[in-house]
Amino acid sequence: MDFPSDPSSEPRREPILTLPGPLTAYIGLLAIIHVVWSAMPPDLEYWIIEAFGFIPKRYDPNLLATAFPGGSGAKVWTFVTYSLLHANLSHIGFNILWLLPFGSALARRFGAFRFFLFMAVTAVAGAVAHLVTHEHNIAPMIGASASVSGAMAAAIRFAFAQGSFLSLGRGDADAAAQVPALSLTRALQNPRVLAFLAIWFGINIIFGMGSVAIGAEPGSVAWQAHMGGFMAGLLLFSLFDPVPRSPRDAENASSDADHV
């Protein structure tokens, strides 16, 4: 005789569109900072930009008699804090819109600690790329797009794999986030990954998106920071990934090591 199954004994299936806790917390942090910052008087508002935005000129060894808010400490923390500030609602909304699908997949896979650390590391990579290409620029850069770009790059390492978010046969969100990732070599041989890369780089080169340089030319976009965050996410993903490689990728990695 068959008995009705106990719903509590069945595995919970998490809907794909439900936001995981770490991503919700990250978006909430960005929103709170923006609301509080926007309510400040104009003088204090711009002081915050200079103290917590990323200013390449701050690192100029030839800089004399010019003091930036934040002092020496700002030379360290602004590599990350710039990514928490946004110029206006459209700026923060644009970054969150890009982050929702890719950040959701990544947050489910990494968990809270790895996710926040990853977002910080890709923010640093974006700041370094901006510093290298804007060595003497005095305009502060703000915006989370380097981290968003890093999340997008990391997500494509597993989101196109069979059973994951962008495959044809995906399951629930938690299961989709735990499929073995593609090795970097295999990812760069995947036609859908290559198409995504071509589109993403094309959009950034032609238009730019996300980060802005306050006080620079109208419409100035720090697209080099996006590139830095994206490349860091693509290359450093394996250092953060808690999911074991597939047997095929593990075998390929061993084979590659034997031929070094």
PDB file of C-alpha atoms in Angstrom, residues 20-30 80 83-84 106-107 110-123 147 240:
ATOM      1  CA  PRO A  20      20.249  34.068  -1.562  1.00  0.00           C
ATOM      2  CA  GLY A  21      21.061  35.664   1.773  1.00  0.00           C
ATOM      3  CA  PRO A  22      24.607  36.883   0.966  1.00  0.00           C
ATOM      4  CA  LEU A  23      23.450  38.704  -2.163  1.00  0.00           C
ATOM      5  CA  THR A  24      20.470  40.231  -0.338  1.00  0.00           C
ATOM      6  CA  ALA A  25      22.850  41.477   2.370  1.00  0.00           C
ATOM      7  CA  TYR A  26      25.251  42.920  -0.238  1.00  0.00           C
ATOM      8  CA  ILE A  27      22.491  44.758  -2.085  1.00  0.00           C
ATOM      9  CA  GLY A  28      21.058  45.963   1.224  1.00  0.00           C
ATOM     10  CA  LEU A  29      24.482  47.324   2.201  1.00  0.00           C
ATOM     11  CA  LEU A  30      24.785  49.227  -1.079  1.00  0.00           C
ATOM     12  CA  VAL A  80      37.478  48.486  -1.711  1.00  0.00           C
ATOM     13  CA  SER A  83      32.829  50.026  -4.816  1.00  0.00           C
ATOM     14  CA  LEU A  84      30.218  50.751  -2.129  1.00  0.00           C
ATOM     15  CA  LEU A 106      27.755  32.991  -7.224  1.00  0.00           C
ATOM     16  CA  ALA A 107      26.418  33.684  -3.727  1.00  0.00           C
ATOM     17  CA  PHE A 110      30.341  30.447  -2.497  1.00  0.00           C
ATOM     18  CA  GLY A 111      28.384  31.128   0.677  1.00  0.00           C
ATOM     19  CA  ALA A 112      28.583  34.415   2.587  1.00  0.00           C
ATOM     20  CA  PHE A 113      32.288  34.573   3.526  1.00  0.00           C
ATOM     21  CA  ARG A 114      33.678  33.560   0.149  1.00  0.00           C
ATOM     22  CA  PHE A 115      31.166  35.772  -1.675  1.00  0.00           C
ATOM     23  CA  PHE A 116      32.022  38.948   0.245  1.00  0.00           C
ATOM     24  CA  LEU A 117      35.749  38.227   0.051  1.00  0.00           C
ATOM     25  CA  PHE A 118      35.456  37.632  -3.702  1.00  0.00           C
ATOM     26  CA  MET A 119      33.592  40.919  -4.204  1.00  0.00           C
ATOM     27  CA  ALA A 120      36.333  42.726  -2.264  1.00  0.00           C
ATOM     28  CA  VAL A 121      39.154  41.075  -4.230  1.00  0.00           C
ATOM     29  CA  THR A 122      37.586  41.921  -7.598  1.00  0.00           C
ATOM     30  CA  ALA A 123      37.019  45.495  -6.406  1.00  0.00           C
ATOM     31  CA  SER A 147      32.954  43.525  -8.530  1.00  0.00           C
ATOM     32  CA  PHE A 240      37.331  30.551  -4.135  1.00  0.00           C
TER      33      PHE A 240
END
